[in-house]
């Protein structure tokens, strides 16, 4: 099969590898029909994470079950499915909460070395009854792909931000996760959402969703707009030292900063005393993907939640290098790339 691999910063290629086999009697093999390039994939592309060997990339996949183990009950061969980007064992008390981060064995992420990459012809999925969901009627391929990661992450970021009804929220970073977080913040009760980025095109996209565009860094503008008090909640969808510091500065005393942006491997110099004196709540999480499906799918099907315009480019799998160059440009015209094996 073909699979997208990276063997150094900016070095993307499509490799040929043996077809995967079932991971066990509870696993499935999915023939991937669509895969997304995520902002967190760019940490490998930008060289933020060291590579001991080539890594098969990708953790967002939609496709068709072509083989299923005898213990799989929720899907069968021929079903169109979406695959959670974050995997758990599926059998422990942590996984029973629907949050693979709570897995007793620890969460695993496709396309990070431990599991295969989703940007491929085929993907082996363990514990399929936990990881895989049959694509519901009325859900498009793009919506299904966003349910595997970005939308679930943006939704979780808003839920964990303690947004008061009628409150003020700032969302830092307007990639796919940030744009999903903007829309989620409104559904969680925000009256005002400041959408923060340096890229004009992304600011315009957020303004089209009803947000107030703010050039990054945001703290000075947010403080001025709130009479010096700060936002009730700040969602950081970037995860750099600069963005986290901006978030902690822009939030009001007693407010919450919800970080879902993926940080690098260096420690963050937390201003702990200032946070303590201002009674700041700081939350960081990967998405509880499976837990979000019961809430997000009805909202998508009803039209209450719209995710149009987040995927901006579609390319065949063989043009993955071009797709990564587009995603890595972080331009206003290009937000998210879809690859079709």
C-alpha atoms as a printed R data frame, in Angstrom:
    type eleno elety resid chain resno       x       y      z
1   ATOM     1    CA   UNK     A     1   0.000   0.000  0.000
2   ATOM     2    CA   UNK     A     2   0.944   3.666 -0.249
3   ATOM     3    CA   UNK     A     3   1.507   5.732  2.890
4   ATOM     4    CA   UNK     A     4   2.730   9.271  3.515
5   ATOM     5    CA   UNK     A     5   5.944   9.374  5.528
6   ATOM     6    CA   UNK     A     6   8.297  12.037  6.801
7   ATOM     7    CA   UNK     A     7  11.997  11.415  7.347
8   ATOM     8    CA   UNK     A     8  13.116  14.925  8.294
9   ATOM     9    CA   UNK     A     9  11.876  18.540  8.480
10  ATOM    10    CA   UNK     A    10   9.943  19.335  5.319
11  ATOM    11    CA   UNK     A    11  10.783  15.951  3.740
12  ATOM    12    CA   UNK     A    12   7.465  14.352  2.785
13  ATOM    13    CA   UNK     A    13   7.208  11.398  0.450
14  ATOM    14    CA   UNK     A    14   4.734   8.675 -0.453
15  ATOM    15    CA   UNK     A    15   6.222   5.298  0.425
16  ATOM    16    CA   UNK     A    16   5.134   1.764 -0.461
17  ATOM    17    CA   UNK     A    17   4.815  -0.551  2.524
18  ATOM    18    CA   UNK     A    18   3.225  -3.947  3.204
19  ATOM    19    CA   UNK     A    19  -0.528  -3.922  3.735
20  ATOM    20    CA   UNK     A    20  -1.405  -3.873  7.442
21  ATOM    21    CA   UNK     A    21  -2.902  -6.884  9.183
22  ATOM    22    CA   UNK     A    22  -5.506  -7.015 11.942
23  ATOM    23    CA   UNK     A    23  -4.107  -5.930 15.291
24  ATOM    24    CA   UNK     A    24  -6.213  -8.588 17.002
25  ATOM    25    CA   UNK     A    25  -9.702 -10.097 17.048
26  ATOM    26    CA   UNK     A    26 -11.178  -6.724 18.075
27  ATOM    27    CA   UNK     A    27  -9.586  -4.782 15.196
28  ATOM    28    CA   UNK     A    28 -10.548  -3.707 11.688
29  ATOM    29    CA   UNK     A    29  -8.773  -2.721  8.494
30  ATOM    30    CA   UNK     A    30 -10.105   0.465  6.903
31  ATOM    31    CA   UNK     A    31  -9.602   1.368  3.244
32  ATOM    32    CA   UNK     A    32  -9.081   5.102  3.591
33  ATOM    33    CA   UNK     A    33 -11.136   7.290  1.249
34  ATOM    34    CA   UNK     A    34 -10.239  10.658  2.790
35  ATOM    35    CA   UNK     A    35  -7.596  11.838  5.232
36  ATOM    36    CA   UNK     A    36  -6.836  15.264  6.650
37  ATOM    37    CA   UNK     A    37  -3.576  17.106  7.236
38  ATOM    38    CA   UNK     A    38  -3.771  18.453 10.788
39  ATOM    39    CA   UNK     A    39  -1.917  21.359 12.330
40  ATOM    40    CA   UNK     A    40  -0.303  18.947 14.765
41  ATOM    41    CA   UNK     A    41   1.150  16.993 11.808
42  ATOM    42    CA   UNK     A    42   3.127  20.145 11.064
43  ATOM    43    CA   UNK     A    43   5.168  19.690 14.246
44  ATOM    44    CA   UNK     A    44   6.939  16.861 12.423
45  ATOM    45    CA   UNK     A    45   7.065  18.882  9.207
46  ATOM    46    CA   UNK     A    46   8.515  21.949 10.959
47  ATOM    47    CA   UNK     A    47  11.095  19.901 12.854
48  ATOM    48    CA   UNK     A    48   9.680  20.516 16.334
49  ATOM    49    CA   UNK     A    49   9.855  16.806 17.147
50  ATOM    50    CA   UNK     A    50  12.964  14.681 16.524
51  ATOM    51    CA   UNK     A    51  12.639  11.688 14.200
52  ATOM    52    CA   UNK     A    52  14.630   8.535 14.969
53  ATOM    53    CA   UNK     A    53  13.205   6.895 11.839
54  ATOM    54    CA   UNK     A    54  10.667   7.764  9.121
55  ATOM    55    CA   UNK     A    55   7.155   8.203 10.544
56  ATOM    56    CA   UNK     A    56   3.928   7.320  8.724
57  ATOM    57    CA   UNK     A    57   1.793  10.414  9.132
58  ATOM    58    CA   UNK     A    58  -1.858  11.217  9.672
59  ATOM    59    CA   UNK     A    59  -4.511  10.690 12.337
60  ATOM    60    CA   UNK     A    60  -7.713  11.775 10.585
61  ATOM    61    CA   UNK     A    61  -9.393   9.115  8.439
62  ATOM    62    CA   UNK     A    62 -12.709   8.213  6.859
63  ATOM    63    CA   UNK     A    63 -13.092   5.045  4.837
64  ATOM    64    CA   UNK     A    64 -14.620   1.612  4.345
65  ATOM    65    CA   UNK     A    65 -14.162  -1.435  6.562
66  ATOM    66    CA   UNK     A    66 -12.578  -4.145  4.407
67  ATOM    67    CA   UNK     A    67 -11.739  -6.639  7.162
68  ATOM    68    CA   UNK     A    68 -13.037  -7.099 10.701
69  ATOM    69    CA   UNK     A    69 -11.982  -9.350 13.559
70  ATOM    70    CA   UNK     A    70 -14.469 -11.814 15.064
71  ATOM    71    CA   UNK     A    71 -14.948  -9.754 18.249
72  ATOM    72    CA   UNK     A    72 -16.005  -6.552 16.435
73  ATOM    73    CA   UNK     A    73 -19.702  -5.821 17.034
74  ATOM    74    CA   UNK     A    74 -20.342  -2.191 16.050
75  ATOM    75    CA   UNK     A    75 -19.360  -2.273 12.364
76  ATOM    76    CA   UNK     A    76 -19.021  -4.826  9.599
77  ATOM    77    CA   UNK     A    77 -17.235  -5.177  6.276
78  ATOM    78    CA   UNK     A    78 -18.555  -2.616  3.796
79  ATOM    79    CA   UNK     A    79 -19.496   0.023  6.386
80  ATOM    80    CA   UNK     A    80 -18.389   3.613  5.840
81  ATOM    81    CA   UNK     A    81 -16.672   4.693  9.058
82  ATOM    82    CA   UNK     A    82 -14.758   7.489 10.701
83  ATOM    83    CA   UNK     A    83 -11.833   6.733 12.997
84  ATOM    84    CA   UNK     A    84 -11.027   8.603 16.201
85  ATOM    85    CA   UNK     A    85  -7.596  10.212 15.971
86  ATOM    86    CA   UNK     A    86  -6.914   9.252 19.605
87  ATOM    87    CA   UNK     A    87  -7.041   5.593 20.532
88  ATOM    88    CA   UNK     A    88  -7.516   3.784 23.823
89  ATOM    89    CA   UNK     A    89  -7.700   0.139 24.825
90  ATOM    90    CA   UNK     A    90 -11.499   0.360 24.785
91  ATOM    91    CA   UNK     A    91 -11.940  -1.958 27.753
92  ATOM    92    CA   UNK     A    92 -10.903  -0.059 30.900
93  ATOM    93    CA   UNK     A    93 -12.829   2.236 33.208
94  ATOM    94    CA   UNK     A    94 -11.141   5.253 31.645
95  ATOM    95    CA   UNK     A    95 -12.220   4.354 28.125
96  ATOM    96    CA   UNK     A    96 -15.739   3.757 29.473
97  ATOM    97    CA   UNK     A    97 -15.967   7.553 29.941
98  ATOM    98    CA   UNK     A    98 -15.535   8.015 26.197
99  ATOM    99    CA   UNK     A    99 -12.217   9.803 26.690
100 ATOM   100    CA   UNK     A   100  -9.159   7.892 25.444
101 ATOM   101    CA   UNK     A   101  -6.924  10.238 27.433
102 ATOM   102    CA   UNK     A   102  -8.269   8.453 30.497
103 ATOM   103    CA   UNK     A   103  -7.235   5.029 29.199
104 ATOM   104    CA   UNK     A   104  -5.422   2.997 31.843
105 ATOM   105    CA   UNK     A   105  -2.760   2.104 29.275
106 ATOM   106    CA   UNK     A   106  -2.476   5.705 28.094
107 ATOM   107    CA   UNK     A   107  -3.782   7.230 24.859
108 ATOM   108    CA   UNK     A   108  -2.186   6.578 21.500
109 ATOM   109    CA   UNK     A   109  -2.428   8.777 18.414
110 ATOM   110    CA   UNK     A   110  -2.426   7.478 14.873
111 ATOM   111    CA   UNK     A   111   0.419   8.751 12.744
112 ATOM   112    CA   UNK     A   112   2.857   9.346 15.579
113 ATOM   113    CA   UNK     A   113   4.861   6.140 15.375
114 ATOM   114    CA   UNK     A   114   3.042   3.733 17.718
115 ATOM   115    CA   UNK     A   115   0.081   3.255 15.361
116 ATOM   116    CA   UNK     A   116  -0.007   3.441 11.582
117 ATOM   117    CA   UNK     A   117  -0.605   6.654  9.709
118 ATOM   118    CA   UNK     A   118  -4.044   7.562  8.365
119 ATOM   119    CA   UNK     A   119  -2.662   9.235  5.235
120 ATOM   120    CA   UNK     A   120  -2.485   5.887  3.483
121 ATOM   121    CA   UNK     A   121  -4.457   3.422  1.408
122 ATOM   122    CA   UNK     A   122  -5.152   1.193  4.419
123 ATOM   123    CA   UNK     A   123  -5.266   1.688  8.187
124 ATOM   124    CA   UNK     A   124  -5.263  -0.981 10.905
125 ATOM   125    CA   UNK     A   125  -7.455   0.074 13.834
126 ATOM   126    CA   UNK     A   126  -7.335  -1.736 17.215
127 ATOM   127    CA   UNK     A   127 -10.305  -1.936 19.612
128 ATOM   128    CA   UNK     A   128 -12.611  -0.975 16.764
129 ATOM   129    CA   UNK     A   129 -15.795  -0.894 18.830
130 ATOM   130    CA   UNK     A   130 -14.252   2.023 20.741
131 ATOM   131    CA   UNK     A   131 -12.276   3.739 17.970
132 ATOM   132    CA   UNK     A   132 -14.577   3.483 14.946
133 ATOM   133    CA   UNK     A   133 -18.018   4.934 14.245
134 ATOM   134    CA   UNK     A   134 -20.258   4.146 11.282
135 ATOM   135    CA   UNK     A   135 -20.737   7.451  9.416
136 ATOM   136    CA   UNK     A   136 -24.282   8.581 10.250
137 ATOM   137    CA   UNK     A   137 -26.736   9.542  7.542
138 ATOM   138    CA   UNK     A   138 -26.687  13.235  6.722
139 ATOM   139    CA   UNK     A   139 -23.012  13.627  7.631
140 ATOM   140    CA   UNK     A   140 -20.696  14.631  4.777
141 ATOM   141    CA   UNK     A   141 -17.169  13.338  4.284
142 ATOM   142    CA   UNK     A   142 -15.700  16.666  5.393
143 ATOM   143    CA   UNK     A   143 -17.867  16.731  8.520
144 ATOM   144    CA   UNK     A   144 -16.901  13.134  9.281
145 ATOM   145    CA   UNK     A   145 -13.201  13.970  8.968
146 ATOM   146    CA   UNK     A   146 -13.589  16.927 11.319
147 ATOM   147    CA   UNK     A   147 -15.330  14.646 13.825
148 ATOM   148    CA   UNK     A   148 -12.178  12.520 13.985
149 ATOM   149    CA   UNK     A   149 -10.182  15.370 15.542
150 ATOM   150    CA   UNK     A   150 -10.464  19.092 14.771
151 ATOM   151    CA   UNK     A   151 -14.138  19.656 15.542
152 ATOM   152    CA   UNK     A   152 -13.984  17.391 18.575
153 ATOM   153    CA   UNK     A   153 -10.946  19.332 19.787
154 ATOM   154    CA   UNK     A   154 -12.500  22.762 19.245
155 ATOM   155    CA   UNK     A   155 -15.707  21.603 20.948
156 ATOM   156    CA   UNK     A   156 -13.819  20.187 23.928
157 ATOM   157    CA   UNK     A   157 -11.796  23.399 24.195
158 ATOM   158    CA   UNK     A   158 -14.987  25.428 24.487
159 ATOM   159    CA   UNK     A   159 -16.624  23.005 26.918
160 ATOM   160    CA   UNK     A   160 -13.583  23.097 29.222
161 ATOM   161    CA   UNK     A   161 -13.331  26.893 29.077
162 ATOM   162    CA   UNK     A   162 -16.162  27.507 31.597
163 ATOM   163    CA   UNK     A   163 -17.868  29.970 29.234
164 ATOM   164    CA   UNK     A   164 -20.675  31.836 31.034
165 ATOM   165    CA   UNK     A   165 -23.873  32.507 29.090
166 ATOM   166    CA   UNK     A   166 -23.524  35.967 27.611
167 ATOM   167    CA   UNK     A   167 -19.798  35.894 28.303
168 ATOM   168    CA   UNK     A   168 -16.733  37.027 26.395
169 ATOM   169    CA   UNK     A   169 -14.289  34.546 24.865
170 ATOM   170    CA   UNK     A   170 -11.022  34.956 23.003
171 ATOM   171    CA   UNK     A   171  -9.854  32.208 20.630
172 ATOM   172    CA   UNK     A   172  -6.160  32.374 19.768
173 ATOM   173    CA   UNK     A   173  -5.206  30.749 16.461
174 ATOM   174    CA   UNK     A   174  -7.606  30.386 13.550
175 ATOM   175    CA   UNK     A   175  -6.527  27.175 11.904
176 ATOM   176    CA   UNK     A   176  -9.076  24.376 11.643
177 ATOM   177    CA   UNK     A   177  -9.244  23.787 15.411
178 ATOM   178    CA   UNK     A   178  -9.491  27.500 16.178
179 ATOM   179    CA   UNK     A   179 -12.276  28.054 13.658
180 ATOM   180    CA   UNK     A   180 -14.145  25.092 15.153
181 ATOM   181    CA   UNK     A   181 -13.567  26.556 18.619
182 ATOM   182    CA   UNK     A   182 -15.015  29.917 17.534
183 ATOM   183    CA   UNK     A   183 -18.222  28.262 16.379
184 ATOM   184    CA   UNK     A   184 -18.320  26.034 19.453
185 ATOM   185    CA   UNK     A   185 -17.874  28.993 21.806
186 ATOM   186    CA   UNK     A   186 -21.032  30.616 20.470
187 ATOM   187    CA   UNK     A   187 -22.976  27.390 20.973
188 ATOM   188    CA   UNK     A   188 -21.668  27.220 24.545
189 ATOM   189    CA   UNK     A   189 -23.231  30.596 25.310
190 ATOM   190    CA   UNK     A   190 -20.664  33.249 24.407
191 ATOM   191    CA   UNK     A   191 -22.088  36.596 23.344
192 ATOM   192    CA   UNK     A   192 -18.756  37.931 22.098
193 ATOM   193    CA   UNK     A   193 -15.897  35.933 20.615
194 ATOM   194    CA   UNK     A   194 -12.613  37.648 19.826
195 ATOM   195    CA   UNK     A   195 -10.906  35.681 17.042
196 ATOM   196    CA   UNK     A   196  -7.136  36.135 17.198
197 ATOM   197    CA   UNK     A   197  -4.601  35.549 14.435
198 ATOM   198    CA   UNK     A   198  -1.925  37.290 12.371
199 ATOM   199    CA   UNK     A   199  -3.310  36.182  8.996
200 ATOM   200    CA   UNK     A   200  -5.883  38.488  7.423
201 ATOM   201    CA   UNK     A   201  -7.666  35.761  5.479
202 ATOM   202    CA   UNK     A   202  -8.221  33.681  8.595
203 ATOM   203    CA   UNK     A   203  -9.486  36.708 10.495
204 ATOM   204    CA   UNK     A   204 -12.022  37.276  7.706
205 ATOM   205    CA   UNK     A   205 -13.179  33.666  7.942
206 ATOM   206    CA   UNK     A   206 -13.797  34.026 11.664
207 ATOM   207    CA   UNK     A   207 -15.593  37.325 11.175
208 ATOM   208    CA   UNK     A   208 -17.915  35.509  8.777
209 ATOM   209    CA   UNK     A   209 -18.921  33.288 11.726
210 ATOM   210    CA   UNK     A   210 -19.849  36.337 13.833
211 ATOM   211    CA   UNK     A   211 -16.549  36.721 15.689
212 ATOM   212    CA   UNK     A   212 -14.673  39.962 16.290
213 ATOM   213    CA   UNK     A   213 -11.277  39.782 14.534
214 ATOM   214    CA   UNK     A   214  -8.220  40.757 16.571
215 ATOM   215    CA   UNK     A   215  -4.598  40.893 15.438
216 ATOM   216    CA   UNK     A   216  -2.219  38.730 17.465
217 ATOM   217    CA   UNK     A   217  -1.088  39.194 20.212
218 ATOM   218    CA   UNK     A   218  -4.516  39.781 21.697
219 ATOM   219    CA   UNK     A   219  -4.142  40.805 25.330
220 ATOM   220    CA   UNK     A   220  -3.963  44.560 24.854
221 ATOM   221    CA   UNK     A   221  -6.984  44.654 22.523
222 ATOM   222    CA   UNK     A   222  -9.068  42.281 24.639
223 ATOM   223    CA   UNK     A   223  -8.313  44.181 27.826
224 ATOM   224    CA   UNK     A   224  -9.234  47.481 26.178
225 ATOM   225    CA   UNK     A   225 -12.489  46.045 24.817
226 ATOM   226    CA   UNK     A   226 -13.490  44.707 28.238
227 ATOM   227    CA   UNK     A   227 -12.698  47.813 30.256
228 ATOM   228    CA   UNK     A   228  -9.427  46.360 31.510
229 ATOM   229    CA   UNK     A   229 -11.046  43.273 32.992
230 ATOM   230    CA   UNK     A   230 -10.190  40.627 30.381
231 ATOM   231    CA   UNK     A   231 -12.137  37.851 28.704
232 ATOM   232    CA   UNK     A   232 -14.157  35.388 30.755
233 ATOM   233    CA   UNK     A   233 -12.418  32.559 28.909
234 ATOM   234    CA   UNK     A   234  -9.536  32.198 26.489
235 ATOM   235    CA   UNK     A   235  -9.050  29.224 24.173
236 ATOM   236    CA   UNK     A   236  -5.510  28.704 22.908
237 ATOM   237    CA   UNK     A   237  -5.486  26.663 19.711
238 ATOM   238    CA   UNK     A   238  -1.792  27.362 19.005
239 ATOM   239    CA   UNK     A   239   0.110  26.119 22.045
240 ATOM   240    CA   UNK     A   240   3.346  28.122 21.848
241 ATOM   241    CA   UNK     A   241   5.003  29.939 24.731
242 ATOM   242    CA   UNK     A   242   3.858  33.228 23.205
243 ATOM   243    CA   UNK     A   243   0.234  32.171 22.720
244 ATOM   244    CA   UNK     A   244  -0.134  30.673 26.196
245 ATOM   245    CA   UNK     A   245   1.366  33.812 27.742
246 ATOM   246    CA   UNK     A   246  -1.012  35.942 25.663
247 ATOM   247    CA   UNK     A   247  -3.937  33.835 26.862
248 ATOM   248    CA   UNK     A   248  -2.975  34.115 30.527
249 ATOM   249    CA   UNK     A   249  -2.644  37.894 30.153
250 ATOM   250    CA   UNK     A   250  -5.939  38.337 28.294
251 ATOM   251    CA   UNK     A   251  -8.146  36.345 30.696
252 ATOM   252    CA   UNK     A   252  -9.960  38.064 33.556
253 ATOM   253    CA   UNK     A   253  -9.315  37.297 37.229
254 ATOM   254    CA   UNK     A   254 -11.154  34.084 38.034
255 ATOM   255    CA   UNK     A   255 -11.351  33.167 34.364
256 ATOM   256    CA   UNK     A   256 -10.309  30.009 32.535
257 ATOM   257    CA   UNK     A   257  -7.646  29.404 29.920
258 ATOM   258    CA   UNK     A   258  -8.297  26.276 27.845
259 ATOM   259    CA   UNK     A   259  -5.276  25.086 25.862
260 ATOM   260    CA   UNK     A   260  -5.663  22.575 23.036
261 ATOM   261    CA   UNK     A   261  -2.780  23.741 20.851
262 ATOM   262    CA   UNK     A   262   0.076  21.231 20.763
263 ATOM   263    CA   UNK     A   263   3.159  22.532 22.539
264 ATOM   264    CA   UNK     A   264   6.729  21.627 21.659
265 ATOM   265    CA   UNK     A   265   9.008  19.524 23.862
266 ATOM   266    CA   UNK     A   266  10.431  22.403 25.887
267 ATOM   267    CA   UNK     A   267   9.023  23.364 29.326
268 ATOM   268    CA   UNK     A   268   6.695  26.374 29.434
269 ATOM   269    CA   UNK     A   269   7.745  29.045 31.979
270 ATOM   270    CA   UNK     A   270   4.401  29.329 33.780
271 ATOM   271    CA   UNK     A   271   3.952  32.617 35.714
272 ATOM   272    CA   UNK     A   272   2.546  30.638 38.616
273 ATOM   273    CA   UNK     A   273   2.408  33.443 41.191
274 ATOM   274    CA   UNK     A   274   0.481  35.780 38.889
275 ATOM   275    CA   UNK     A   275  -1.941  32.962 38.033
276 ATOM   276    CA   UNK     A   276  -2.414  32.180 41.714
277 ATOM   277    CA   UNK     A   277  -3.031  35.810 42.679
278 ATOM   278    CA   UNK     A   278  -5.573  36.189 39.854
279 ATOM   279    CA   UNK     A   279  -7.200  32.798 40.579
280 ATOM   280    CA   UNK     A   280  -6.773  31.565 37.003
281 ATOM   281    CA   UNK     A   281  -7.914  28.102 35.972
282 ATOM   282    CA   UNK     A   282  -5.604  26.558 33.363
283 ATOM   283    CA   UNK     A   283  -6.760  23.457 31.492
284 ATOM   284    CA   UNK     A   284  -4.909  21.504 28.814
285 ATOM   285    CA   UNK     A   285  -6.298  18.537 26.944
286 ATOM   286    CA   UNK     A   286  -6.301  16.399 23.868
287 ATOM   287    CA   UNK     A   287  -9.796  15.822 22.590
288 ATOM   288    CA   UNK     A   288 -12.081  13.241 24.192
289 ATOM   289    CA   UNK     A   289 -13.069  12.451 20.613
290 ATOM   290    CA   UNK     A   290 -15.458   9.559 21.197
291 ATOM   291    CA   UNK     A   291 -17.287  11.418 23.965
292 ATOM   292    CA   UNK     A   292 -18.058  14.371 21.691
293 ATOM   293    CA   UNK     A   293 -19.833  12.402 18.960
294 ATOM   294    CA   UNK     A   294 -23.173  12.156 20.769
295 ATOM   295    CA   UNK     A   295 -23.324  15.962 21.029
296 ATOM   296    CA   UNK     A   296 -21.756  17.025 17.753
297 ATOM   297    CA   UNK     A   297 -23.522  14.730 15.294
298 ATOM   298    CA   UNK     A   298 -27.053  15.988 16.100
299 ATOM   299    CA   UNK     A   299 -25.811  19.583 15.926
300 ATOM   300    CA   UNK     A   300 -24.266  18.989 12.502
301 ATOM   301    CA   UNK     A   301 -27.293  17.153 11.146
302 ATOM   302    CA   UNK     A   302 -29.682  19.851 12.352
303 ATOM   303    CA   UNK     A   303 -27.600  22.671 10.887
304 ATOM   304    CA   UNK     A   304 -27.137  24.318 14.278
305 ATOM   305    CA   UNK     A   305 -23.381  23.832 13.882
306 ATOM   306    CA   UNK     A   306 -21.782  24.589 10.525
307 ATOM   307    CA   UNK     A   307 -18.229  23.732  9.497
308 ATOM   308    CA   UNK     A   308 -18.297  24.873  5.881
309 ATOM   309    CA   UNK     A   309 -15.126  26.482  4.570
310 ATOM   310    CA   UNK     A   310 -12.651  24.751  6.883
311 ATOM   311    CA   UNK     A   311 -11.392  22.362  4.209
312 ATOM   312    CA   UNK     A   312  -9.994  24.594  1.498
313 ATOM   313    CA   UNK     A   313  -7.875  22.219 -0.622
314 ATOM   314    CA   UNK     A   314  -8.302  18.628 -1.831
315 ATOM   315    CA   UNK     A   315  -5.439  16.672 -3.408
316 ATOM   316    CA   UNK     A   316  -4.716  13.055 -4.320
317 ATOM   317    CA   UNK     A   317  -2.542  11.154 -1.875
318 ATOM   318    CA   UNK     A   318   0.367  11.129 -4.318
319 ATOM   319    CA   UNK     A   319   0.526  14.936 -4.009
320 ATOM   320    CA   UNK     A   320   0.964  14.836 -0.233
321 ATOM   321    CA   UNK     A   321   4.198  16.835 -0.380
322 ATOM   322    CA   UNK     A   322   2.318  19.654 -2.103
323 ATOM   323    CA   UNK     A   323  -0.438  19.376  0.495
324 ATOM   324    CA   UNK     A   324   2.034  19.725  3.353
325 ATOM   325    CA   UNK     A   325   3.650  22.742  1.685
326 ATOM   326    CA   UNK     A   326   0.216  24.358  1.440
327 ATOM   327    CA   UNK     A   327  -0.655  23.540  5.052
328 ATOM   328    CA   UNK     A   328   2.779  24.688  6.215
329 ATOM   329    CA   UNK     A   329   2.333  28.079  4.565
330 ATOM   330    CA   UNK     A   330  -0.486  28.869  7.042
331 ATOM   331    CA   UNK     A   331  -1.932  31.321  4.563
332 ATOM   332    CA   UNK     A   332  -5.280  33.046  4.664
333 ATOM   333    CA   UNK     A   333  -6.499  31.202  1.590
334 ATOM   334    CA   UNK     A   334  -5.528  27.727  2.795
335 ATOM   335    CA   UNK     A   335  -6.807  26.418  6.119
336 ATOM   336    CA   UNK     A   336  -7.040  22.632  5.861
337 ATOM   337    CA   UNK     A   337  -6.001  20.082  3.247
338 ATOM   338    CA   UNK     A   338  -7.895  16.871  2.409
339 ATOM   339    CA   UNK     A   339  -5.998  13.965  0.843
340 ATOM   340    CA   UNK     A   340  -7.796  11.298 -1.215
341 ATOM   341    CA   UNK     A   341  -6.024   7.934 -1.569
